[in-house]
Short mmCIF file of C-alpha atoms and ligand atoms in Angstrom, two decimals:
data_model
loop_
_atom_site.label_atom_id
_atom_site.label_comp_id
_atom_site.label_asym_id
_atom_site.label_seq_id
_atom_site.Cartn_x
_atom_site.Cartn_y
_atom_site.Cartn_z
CA MET B 12 -24.61 27.34 -16.27
CA GLU B 13 -24.96 27.89 -20.02
CA LYS B 14 -28.39 27.87 -21.59
CA TYR B 15 -30.28 28.75 -24.72
CA VAL B 16 -33.36 30.84 -24.11
CA VAL B 17 -35.97 30.55 -26.84
CA GLU B 18 -39.01 32.83 -27.00
CA GLY B 19 -41.55 30.96 -29.08
CA GLY B 20 -43.85 32.24 -31.77
CA ALA B 21 -41.63 33.55 -34.56
CA ARG B 22 -42.05 32.16 -38.07
CA LEU B 23 -38.59 31.45 -39.51
CA CYS B 24 -38.15 33.31 -42.80
CA GLY B 25 -35.15 34.06 -45.02
CA THR B 26 -32.06 32.23 -46.21
CA VAL B 27 -29.69 30.05 -44.23
CA GLU B 28 -26.35 28.78 -45.48
CA ILE B 29 -25.46 25.23 -44.45
CA SER B 30 -21.98 24.42 -43.12
CA GLY B 31 -19.74 21.46 -43.96
CA ALA B 32 -20.81 18.00 -42.83
CA LYS B 33 -19.74 17.13 -39.29
CA ASN B 34 -19.64 13.39 -39.85
CA ALA B 35 -17.67 13.70 -43.10
CA ALA B 36 -15.23 16.16 -41.52
CA LEU B 37 -14.52 13.84 -38.58
CA ALA B 38 -13.74 10.91 -40.89
CA ILE B 39 -11.65 13.07 -43.21
CA LEU B 40 -9.61 14.69 -40.40
CA ALA B 41 -8.74 11.22 -39.11
CA ALA B 42 -7.83 10.20 -42.68
CA THR B 43 -5.28 13.02 -43.04
CA ILE B 44 -2.77 10.96 -41.06
CA LEU B 45 -2.67 8.46 -43.93
CA ALA B 46 -1.10 11.15 -46.15
CA GLU B 47 2.64 11.55 -46.20
CA GLU B 48 2.22 15.16 -47.41
CA PRO B 49 0.13 18.12 -46.21
CA CYS B 50 -3.62 18.28 -46.86
CA ILE B 51 -5.81 21.37 -47.04
CA ILE B 52 -9.42 20.75 -46.11
CA GLU B 53 -12.07 23.35 -46.87
CA ASN B 54 -15.63 23.70 -45.56
CA ILE B 55 -14.78 22.18 -42.18
CA PRO B 56 -17.60 23.08 -39.77
CA ASN B 57 -16.34 25.16 -36.86
CA ILE B 58 -17.89 23.08 -34.06
CA ASN B 59 -16.68 21.43 -30.88
CA ASP B 60 -16.32 17.95 -32.40
CA THR B 61 -13.97 19.16 -35.14
CA SER B 62 -11.97 21.12 -32.52
CA VAL B 63 -11.49 17.88 -30.58
CA SER B 64 -10.33 16.07 -33.71
CA LEU B 65 -7.86 18.86 -34.53
CA LYS B 66 -6.59 18.69 -30.95
CA ILE B 67 -6.07 14.93 -31.34
CA LEU B 68 -4.02 15.58 -34.50
CA LYS B 69 -1.94 18.29 -32.78
CA ASP B 70 -1.28 16.13 -29.73
CA MET B 71 -0.06 13.35 -32.01
CA GLY B 72 2.49 15.79 -33.39
CA ALA B 73 0.82 16.85 -36.65
CA THR B 74 1.14 20.46 -37.79
CA VAL B 75 -2.37 21.92 -37.80
CA ARG B 76 -3.10 25.46 -38.97
CA LEU B 77 -6.46 27.15 -39.40
CA LEU B 78 -6.14 29.07 -42.68
CA ASP B 79 -9.55 30.65 -42.08
CA LYS B 80 -12.62 29.81 -40.00
CA ASN B 81 -13.48 26.78 -42.16
CA THR B 82 -10.19 25.82 -43.83
CA VAL B 83 -7.52 23.78 -42.16
CA TYR B 84 -3.99 22.76 -43.14
CA VAL B 85 -2.85 19.42 -41.70
CA ASP B 86 0.64 18.03 -42.12
CA ALA B 87 0.73 14.63 -40.43
CA SER B 88 3.87 13.42 -42.21
CA VAL B 89 5.66 13.18 -38.84
CA LEU B 90 3.73 11.97 -35.79
CA THR B 91 5.53 11.83 -32.46
CA SER B 92 2.77 10.35 -30.30
CA PRO B 93 0.36 8.33 -32.47
CA MET B 94 -2.38 7.44 -29.98
CA VAL B 95 -5.71 8.86 -28.70
CA PRO B 96 -6.01 9.22 -24.92
CA TYR B 97 -9.23 9.06 -22.88
CA GLU B 98 -9.42 12.84 -22.36
CA HIS B 99 -10.12 13.25 -26.10
CA ALA B 100 -11.86 9.96 -26.89
CA LYS B 101 -14.51 10.49 -24.19
CA ARG B 102 -15.61 13.69 -25.90
CA MET B 103 -16.75 12.22 -29.19
CA ARG B 104 -17.61 8.97 -30.86
CA ALA B 105 -15.65 9.61 -34.04
CA SER B 106 -12.36 9.52 -32.11
CA TYR B 107 -12.42 5.81 -32.98
CA TYR B 108 -11.67 6.64 -36.63
CA TYR B 109 -8.07 7.06 -35.51
CA LEU B 110 -8.02 3.29 -35.00
CA GLY B 111 -8.49 2.72 -38.72
CA SER B 112 -6.18 5.49 -39.87
CA LEU B 113 -3.37 4.66 -37.39
CA LEU B 114 -3.61 1.02 -38.43
CA GLY B 115 -3.43 2.04 -42.08
CA ARG B 116 -0.38 4.20 -41.44
CA TYR B 117 1.58 2.29 -38.75
CA HIS B 118 -0.12 -1.13 -38.45
CA LYS B 119 -0.48 -0.20 -34.79
CA ALA B 120 -3.17 1.78 -32.97
CA ASP B 121 -4.03 2.60 -29.36
CA VAL B 122 -7.28 4.51 -28.95
CA SER B 123 -9.33 4.90 -25.80
CA MET B 124 -12.93 3.63 -26.00
CA PRO B 125 -15.07 6.39 -27.57
CA GLY B 126 -17.73 8.67 -26.03
CA GLY B 127 -20.39 10.56 -28.01
CA CYS B 128 -24.17 10.69 -27.76
CA ASN B 129 -25.72 8.14 -25.44
CA LEU B 130 -28.11 6.50 -27.91
CA GLY B 131 -28.16 3.10 -26.20
CA VAL B 132 -25.62 0.31 -26.52
CA ARG B 133 -23.21 1.19 -29.32
CA PRO B 134 -21.02 -1.88 -29.89
CA ILE B 135 -17.99 -1.84 -32.21
CA ASP B 136 -17.92 -5.56 -32.99
CA GLN B 137 -18.18 -4.94 -36.75
CA HIS B 138 -15.16 -2.60 -36.69
CA ILE B 139 -13.15 -5.23 -34.83
CA LYS B 140 -14.32 -8.01 -37.14
CA GLY B 141 -13.11 -5.94 -40.12
CA PHE B 142 -9.71 -5.16 -38.57
CA ARG B 143 -9.18 -8.83 -37.68
CA ALA B 144 -10.06 -9.89 -41.22
CA LEU B 145 -7.29 -7.58 -42.47
CA GLY B 146 -4.79 -9.41 -40.24
CA CYS B 147 -4.86 -7.39 -36.98
CA THR B 148 -5.07 -8.51 -33.41
CA VAL B 149 -7.45 -6.32 -31.42
CA ASP B 150 -7.66 -6.28 -27.62
CA ILE B 151 -9.14 -4.05 -24.96
CA VAL B 152 -6.24 -3.47 -22.58
CA GLN B 153 -5.68 -1.76 -19.21
CA GLY B 154 -7.37 1.65 -19.01
CA GLY B 155 -10.09 0.95 -21.60
CA ILE B 156 -7.69 1.26 -24.52
CA ILE B 157 -8.51 -0.49 -27.79
CA SER B 158 -5.16 -1.81 -28.91
CA ALA B 159 -4.75 -3.10 -32.47
CA ARG B 160 -1.61 -4.55 -34.02
CA ALA B 161 -0.67 -6.13 -37.39
CA GLN B 162 2.56 -7.39 -38.95
CA GLU B 163 1.07 -6.38 -42.26
CA LEU B 164 -2.42 -5.58 -43.48
CA VAL B 165 -3.74 -7.92 -46.13
CA GLY B 166 -6.85 -7.29 -48.23
CA SER B 167 -9.84 -9.45 -47.40
CA HIS B 168 -13.52 -10.05 -48.22
CA ILE B 169 -15.59 -8.70 -45.31
CA TYR B 170 -19.35 -8.94 -44.90
CA PHE B 171 -20.80 -6.57 -42.28
CA GLU B 172 -23.74 -8.08 -40.42
CA ILE B 173 -25.13 -4.58 -39.85
CA SER B 174 -24.93 -1.57 -42.13
CA SER B 175 -22.69 0.54 -39.88
CA VAL B 176 -21.36 3.98 -40.80
CA GLY B 177 -18.56 3.73 -38.25
CA ALA B 178 -17.43 0.22 -39.20
CA THR B 179 -17.52 1.00 -42.94
CA ILE B 180 -15.40 4.13 -42.46
CA ASN B 181 -12.98 2.58 -39.99
CA VAL B 182 -12.29 -0.52 -42.06
CA MET B 183 -11.96 1.58 -45.22
CA LEU B 184 -9.31 3.69 -43.45
CA ALA B 185 -7.37 0.59 -42.45
CA ALA B 186 -7.71 -1.17 -45.81
CA VAL B 187 -6.74 1.68 -48.11
CA LYS B 188 -3.02 0.85 -47.84
CA ALA B 189 -3.41 -2.92 -47.26
CA GLU B 190 -1.71 -5.39 -49.57
CA GLY B 191 -4.08 -6.52 -52.36
CA VAL B 192 -7.84 -6.12 -52.69
CA THR B 193 -10.43 -5.62 -49.95
CA ILE B 194 -14.12 -6.09 -50.66
CA LEU B 195 -16.56 -4.71 -48.11
CA GLU B 196 -20.15 -5.94 -48.37
CA ASN B 197 -23.34 -4.57 -46.79
CA VAL B 198 -21.61 -1.26 -46.19
CA ALA B 199 -23.22 2.01 -45.10
CA LYS B 200 -24.15 4.28 -48.02
CA GLU B 201 -24.40 7.58 -46.10
CA PRO B 202 -23.14 10.72 -47.91
CA HIS B 203 -20.20 11.00 -45.49
CA VAL B 204 -19.01 7.48 -46.43
CA VAL B 205 -18.92 8.60 -50.07
CA ASP B 206 -17.19 11.86 -49.12
CA LEU B 207 -14.44 9.99 -47.27
CA ALA B 208 -13.91 7.67 -50.27
CA ASN B 209 -13.66 10.71 -52.57
CA PHE B 210 -11.18 12.33 -50.19
CA LEU B 211 -9.01 9.20 -50.03
CA ASN B 212 -9.15 8.83 -53.83
CA SER B 213 -8.01 12.44 -54.16
CA MET B 214 -4.95 11.40 -52.08
CA GLY B 215 -4.22 8.56 -54.50
CA ALA B 216 -6.33 5.70 -53.11
CA ASP B 217 -8.24 3.29 -55.34
CA ILE B 218 -11.71 2.91 -53.81
CA ARG B 219 -14.76 2.09 -55.92
CA GLY B 220 -18.42 1.59 -55.15
CA ALA B 221 -18.86 4.00 -52.21
CA GLY B 222 -22.57 4.85 -52.08
CA THR B 223 -23.56 1.30 -53.11
CA ASP B 224 -23.74 -1.89 -51.00
CA VAL B 225 -20.25 -3.05 -51.99
CA ILE B 226 -16.97 -1.14 -51.74
CA LYS B 227 -13.88 -2.47 -53.52
CA ILE B 228 -10.48 -1.19 -52.40
CA HIS B 229 -7.22 -1.86 -54.24
CA GLY B 230 -4.55 -1.18 -51.63
CA VAL B 231 -1.91 1.41 -52.59
CA LYS B 232 1.58 1.92 -51.13
CA HIS B 233 1.55 5.70 -50.90
CA LEU B 234 -1.04 8.41 -50.24
CA GLY B 235 -0.13 12.02 -51.00
CA GLY B 236 -1.42 15.45 -50.03
CA THR B 237 -4.63 16.93 -51.39
CA ASN B 238 -6.86 19.97 -51.36
CA TYR B 239 -10.44 18.91 -50.66
CA THR B 240 -13.81 20.53 -49.93
CA ILE B 241 -16.19 18.77 -47.56
CA ILE B 242 -19.85 18.23 -48.57
CA PRO B 243 -22.65 20.22 -46.89
CA ASP B 244 -24.18 18.79 -43.72
CA GLN B 245 -27.30 16.76 -44.47
CA ILE B 246 -28.51 16.85 -40.86
CA GLU B 247 -27.93 20.56 -40.29
CA ALA B 248 -29.88 21.21 -43.52
CA GLY B 249 -32.64 18.85 -42.41
CA THR B 250 -32.82 20.56 -39.02
CA PHE B 251 -33.43 23.97 -40.63
CA MET B 252 -35.95 22.42 -43.05
CA VAL B 253 -37.93 21.01 -40.13
CA ALA B 254 -37.61 24.27 -38.18
CA ALA B 255 -39.04 26.16 -41.18
CA ALA B 256 -41.98 23.77 -41.50
CA ALA B 257 -42.56 23.57 -37.74
CA THR B 258 -42.86 27.34 -37.36
CA GLY B 259 -45.02 27.79 -40.48
CA GLY B 260 -42.12 29.75 -41.94
CA ASP B 261 -40.51 30.09 -45.36
CA VAL B 262 -36.79 29.33 -45.54
CA LEU B 263 -34.34 28.86 -48.38
CA VAL B 264 -31.83 26.32 -47.09
CA SER B 265 -28.80 26.97 -49.29
CA ASN B 266 -25.45 25.29 -50.00
CA VAL B 267 -26.95 21.80 -49.86
CA ILE B 268 -27.05 18.69 -52.05
CA PRO B 269 -30.84 18.22 -52.49
CA LYS B 270 -30.38 14.51 -53.34
CA HIS B 271 -29.09 13.95 -49.78
CA LEU B 272 -32.29 15.50 -48.40
CA GLU B 273 -34.89 13.51 -50.35
CA SER B 274 -36.04 11.28 -47.50
CA ILE B 275 -36.46 14.34 -45.27
CA SER B 276 -38.28 16.33 -47.97
CA GLU B 277 -40.64 13.44 -48.60
CA LYS B 278 -41.74 13.29 -44.94
CA LEU B 279 -42.04 17.06 -44.67
CA ILE B 280 -44.30 17.12 -47.73
CA LYS B 281 -46.48 14.40 -46.18
CA ALA B 282 -46.61 16.48 -43.02
CA GLY B 283 -48.03 19.43 -44.98
CA ALA B 284 -44.97 21.47 -45.96
CA VAL B 285 -44.02 22.53 -49.48
CA VAL B 286 -40.45 21.69 -50.49
CA GLU B 287 -39.05 23.23 -53.67
CA GLU B 288 -35.78 21.85 -54.97
CA TYR B 289 -33.11 23.95 -56.69
CA ASP B 290 -29.58 23.05 -57.85
CA ASP B 291 -27.94 23.62 -54.48
CA ALA B 292 -30.80 24.78 -52.26
CA VAL B 293 -34.23 23.75 -51.03
CA ARG B 294 -37.04 26.12 -50.07
CA VAL B 295 -39.37 24.92 -47.33
CA TYR B 296 -42.61 26.61 -46.34
CA ARG B 297 -45.92 25.66 -44.78
CA HIS B 298 -49.26 27.46 -44.77
CA GLY B 299 -51.76 24.75 -43.74
CA PRO B 300 -51.83 22.52 -40.64
CA ILE B 301 -49.14 19.98 -39.71
CA ASN B 302 -50.41 16.54 -40.76
CA LYS B 303 -49.86 13.34 -38.83
CA ILE B 304 -47.41 10.94 -40.50
CA THR B 305 -45.77 7.56 -39.99
CA LEU B 306 -42.00 7.49 -40.07
CA LYS B 307 -39.31 4.82 -39.67
CA THR B 308 -35.62 5.62 -39.40
CA LEU B 309 -33.39 3.58 -41.70
CA PRO B 310 -29.84 3.61 -43.02
CA HIS B 311 -29.29 5.91 -46.03
CA PRO B 312 -31.13 6.48 -48.36
CA GLY B 313 -33.88 5.98 -45.75
CA PHE B 314 -34.94 8.59 -43.21
CA PRO B 315 -31.89 9.40 -41.02
CA THR B 316 -32.03 8.55 -37.33
CA ASP B 317 -30.23 11.85 -36.71
CA MET B 318 -33.38 13.68 -37.90
CA GLN B 319 -35.82 11.68 -35.80
CA PRO B 320 -35.95 13.95 -32.69
CA GLN B 321 -36.38 17.16 -34.72
CA MET B 322 -39.25 15.59 -36.69
CA VAL B 323 -40.93 14.36 -33.49
CA ALA B 324 -40.72 17.90 -32.05
CA MET B 325 -42.64 19.21 -35.06
CA LEU B 326 -45.20 16.39 -34.98
CA CYS B 327 -46.08 17.26 -31.37
CA ALA B 328 -48.29 19.98 -32.86
CA ALA B 329 -49.73 17.90 -35.74
CA GLU B 330 -53.42 17.32 -36.33
CA GLY B 331 -53.77 13.67 -35.34
CA THR B 332 -51.45 10.94 -34.11
CA SER B 333 -48.09 10.14 -35.71
CA VAL B 334 -46.22 6.87 -35.29
CA ILE B 335 -42.42 6.94 -35.28
CA THR B 336 -40.28 3.79 -35.41
CA GLU B 337 -36.59 4.00 -34.50
CA SER B 338 -34.92 1.11 -36.27
CA VAL B 339 -31.25 2.21 -36.22
CA PHE B 340 -30.61 2.72 -32.50
CA GLU B 341 -32.16 1.39 -29.32
CA ASN B 342 -34.94 3.17 -27.46
CA ASN B 343 -32.42 5.50 -25.77
CA ARG B 344 -32.91 7.54 -28.89
CA PHE B 345 -36.33 8.48 -27.40
CA LYS B 346 -34.90 9.64 -24.07
CA TYR B 347 -35.69 13.24 -24.96
CA VAL B 348 -39.48 12.72 -25.14
CA ASP B 349 -39.71 13.32 -21.37
CA GLU B 350 -38.40 16.82 -22.05
CA LEU B 351 -41.03 17.42 -24.76
CA SER B 352 -43.69 16.18 -22.33
CA ARG B 353 -42.65 18.99 -19.99
CA MET B 354 -43.74 21.34 -22.77
CA GLY B 355 -47.18 19.72 -23.04
CA ALA B 356 -46.46 17.10 -25.72
CA HIS B 357 -48.38 13.81 -25.63
CA ILE B 358 -45.95 11.03 -26.51
CA GLN B 359 -46.03 7.35 -25.54
CA VAL B 360 -42.92 5.29 -26.10
CA ASP B 361 -42.99 1.51 -26.30
CA GLY B 362 -39.57 0.13 -27.14
CA LYS B 363 -38.63 1.32 -30.61
CA ILE B 364 -41.98 3.01 -31.29
CA ALA B 365 -43.14 6.46 -30.26
CA VAL B 366 -46.79 7.43 -30.65
CA VAL B 367 -47.09 11.20 -30.91
CA GLU B 368 -50.57 12.54 -30.34
CA GLY B 369 -50.68 16.09 -31.67
CA VAL B 370 -51.68 18.87 -29.27
CA PRO B 371 -52.97 22.34 -30.24
CA LYS B 372 -49.95 24.04 -28.70
CA LEU B 373 -46.71 23.45 -26.81
CA THR B 374 -45.86 25.61 -23.82
CA GLY B 375 -42.38 26.91 -22.99
CA ALA B 376 -40.59 25.14 -20.12
CA PRO B 377 -37.10 24.51 -18.74
CA VAL B 378 -35.73 21.46 -20.58
CA LYS B 379 -32.46 19.63 -21.17
CA ALA B 380 -30.64 18.71 -24.37
CA THR B 381 -30.19 14.99 -23.70
CA ASP B 382 -27.94 14.58 -26.76
CA LEU B 383 -26.94 16.51 -29.89
CA ARG B 384 -29.99 16.00 -32.10
CA ALA B 385 -32.36 15.92 -29.13
CA GLY B 386 -30.97 19.37 -28.31
CA ALA B 387 -31.88 20.60 -31.79
CA ALA B 388 -35.35 19.15 -31.25
CA MET B 389 -35.71 21.17 -28.03
CA VAL B 390 -34.83 24.35 -29.94
CA ILE B 391 -37.47 23.55 -32.58
CA ALA B 392 -40.05 22.80 -29.89
CA GLY B 393 -39.12 26.07 -28.16
CA LEU B 394 -39.62 28.01 -31.40
CA MET B 395 -43.10 26.50 -31.81
CA ALA B 396 -44.12 26.90 -28.18
CA GLU B 397 -46.02 29.66 -26.46
CA GLY B 398 -43.73 31.44 -23.99
CA VAL B 399 -40.12 30.90 -23.02
CA THR B 400 -38.12 27.67 -23.20
CA GLU B 401 -34.78 27.46 -21.42
CA ILE B 402 -32.53 24.68 -22.69
CA GLU B 403 -29.76 23.29 -20.48
CA ASP B 404 -26.81 21.06 -21.39
CA ILE B 405 -26.32 22.92 -24.64
CA TYR B 406 -22.77 21.59 -24.94
CA HIS B 407 -24.38 18.68 -26.76
CA ILE B 408 -25.79 21.06 -29.40
CA GLU B 409 -22.49 22.91 -29.74
CA ARG B 410 -20.73 19.67 -30.61
CA GLY B 411 -22.49 19.61 -33.94
CA TYR B 412 -24.11 22.88 -35.14
CA GLU B 413 -21.96 25.76 -36.38
CA ASP B 414 -23.26 29.23 -35.39
CA PHE B 415 -26.65 27.70 -34.60
CA LEU B 416 -28.11 30.65 -32.71
CA ASP B 417 -26.77 33.24 -35.17
CA LYS B 418 -28.28 31.34 -38.09
CA LEU B 419 -31.64 31.08 -36.27
CA LYS B 420 -31.58 34.78 -35.39
CA MET B 421 -30.95 35.67 -39.05
CA LEU B 422 -34.18 33.82 -39.82
CA GLY B 423 -36.07 35.89 -37.24
CA ALA B 424 -35.96 33.56 -34.22
CA ASP B 425 -35.90 35.08 -30.76
CA VAL B 426 -33.09 32.99 -29.25
CA LYS B 427 -30.26 33.89 -26.96
CA TYR B 428 -27.36 32.34 -25.16
CA ILE B 429 -27.02 33.02 -21.45
CA CYS B 430 -24.40 32.00 -18.96
CA LYS B 431 -25.61 32.19 -15.35
CA PRO B 432 -23.61 31.31 -12.25
CA ASP B 433 -24.43 27.77 -11.16
CA LEU B 434 -26.37 28.01 -7.88
CA ASP B 435 -24.91 24.71 -6.67
CA MET B 436 -21.35 26.05 -6.93
CA PRO B 437 -19.78 27.47 -3.76
CA GLU B 438 -19.17 31.20 -4.01
CA ALA B 439 -15.66 32.22 -4.91
CA LEU B 440 -13.77 33.63 -1.93
C1 LIG A 19 -22.88 7.34 -37.17
C2 LIG A 19 -23.03 8.83 -36.96
C3 LIG A 19 -24.28 9.12 -36.13
C4 LIG A 19 -25.50 8.45 -36.76
C5 LIG A 19 -25.25 6.99 -37.06
C6 LIG A 19 -26.38 6.35 -37.86
C7 LIG A 19 -20.77 9.64 -37.00
C8 LIG A 19 -19.64 10.20 -36.24
N1 LIG A 19 -21.86 9.33 -36.29
O1 LIG A 19 -22.74 6.75 -35.86
O2 LIG A 19 -24.46 10.53 -36.09
O3 LIG A 19 -26.59 8.55 -35.86
O4 LIG A 19 -24.04 6.84 -37.82
O5 LIG A 19 -26.57 7.01 -39.06
O6 LIG A 19 -20.74 9.53 -38.22
N2 LIG A 19 -23.57 -1.34 -34.57
C9 LIG A 19 -23.24 -2.59 -34.09
N3 LIG A 19 -21.94 -3.00 -34.18
C10 LIG A 19 -20.96 -2.21 -34.70
C11 LIG A 19 -21.30 -0.93 -35.17
C12 LIG A 19 -22.62 -0.53 -35.09
O7 LIG A 19 -24.09 -3.34 -33.61
O8 LIG A 19 -19.79 -2.64 -34.74
C13 LIG A 19 -24.98 -0.88 -34.49
C14 LIG A 19 -25.16 0.36 -33.61
O9 LIG A 19 -25.30 0.03 -32.27
C15 LIG A 19 -26.41 0.96 -34.22
C16 LIG A 19 -26.28 0.62 -35.71
O10 LIG A 19 -25.35 -0.45 -35.80
O11 LIG A 19 -27.54 0.32 -33.69
C17 LIG A 19 -25.80 1.76 -36.58
O12 LIG A 19 -24.62 2.31 -36.01
P1 LIG A 19 -23.51 3.03 -36.88
O13 LIG A 19 -24.00 3.21 -38.29
O14 LIG A 19 -22.23 2.33 -36.68
O15 LIG A 19 -23.46 4.45 -36.16
P2 LIG A 19 -22.19 5.27 -35.73
O16 LIG A 19 -21.11 5.09 -36.74
O17 LIG A 19 -21.91 5.02 -34.30
#
């Protein structure tokens, strides 16, 4: 059994360099199959989710070469098996981006229903609505495969009922080579949506308005190769910012786009931290107490749902009672609070609202990472706690954070990875 062991008490101090954005990388890797020439992508985070996506590309027949730890060459000009089987799709949510890109390339896509973090019901009705508007039939067929087909893709005017990152990206991927103009309204404005649009434009696409509520796509016939650098990861940066504030530390979080971090900085400042902004870095430190705050997760530019668990971990030790509203996902996004309670936190959850009554200290305990960001929250809680916290199910964390323990150790954290034989396993003969 693999675990992280965190000895609490260290103040995080120093500089940490942020890796490329997971969610941008996953969209962009899927988009490489729209190019009829090779692409070189730099600043790809070396994490389990990107490994799965590269495996999907290889299994389809693309040539994939790692030029260095964070640079990948993808030549998807010839694909021998353009589909995504269950064994890959179950491992991450973003496998469904191959629906959009395969449709864009071949007008035909077969992708197994996606896995990913269990954050409650995660429907894909808006993706399907978008594909259908472009002229596709979409069915769930034998074996849980989403099967989409089109004679041709024709531009359309699509209004999303919900601002969905996944639907915006997927429909953009399908529409980029459609005949005529596609207008997408009420789209997601997250930084990774903009990064994907920039990537596609660098391949020769004509996409305007990414980052606003309306995206306009003039379909093009051909997309070529490109050399592109992925943006820094907003959520990894936010996680280290919260870890710095939570431990009363002083950390320069470098290689970031501070504009992407504004909603996180604002809440950290309210909670008593100091956040200094530089061109491509933010410095976070805290000397006084952690203040209680109110916080509601919202689509970008609001406070990201992917930072909610880390923030709650910090607020467990605030002076006073904080109120957190999860408005993006269902209350499964609070599943991890039971784990924080094991460490002495006082949290009441009622539907989409968590009431966090600050306690003077957390105490180390064995806990589980219930999903990716909840896992990061457990690490932050462990750093703040008195004693030792052992975190199980760390595969969730390793899906999304590059060199997490090494980066924490460089900042002075006492964290280690251990792999113990599982006591439930029969002994090898
Ligand atoms: C993406 C991110 C995830 C992040 C989330 C919200 C990736 C790979 N994952 O997930 O880390 O937490 O954005 O910022 O980029 N919805 C529908 N119908 C749909 C699509 C979505 O009802 O067709 C709902 C979802 O259930 C959820 C909300 O819309 O309640 C937002 O989901 P969405 O933005 O699509 O999240 P993901 O793309 O799954």
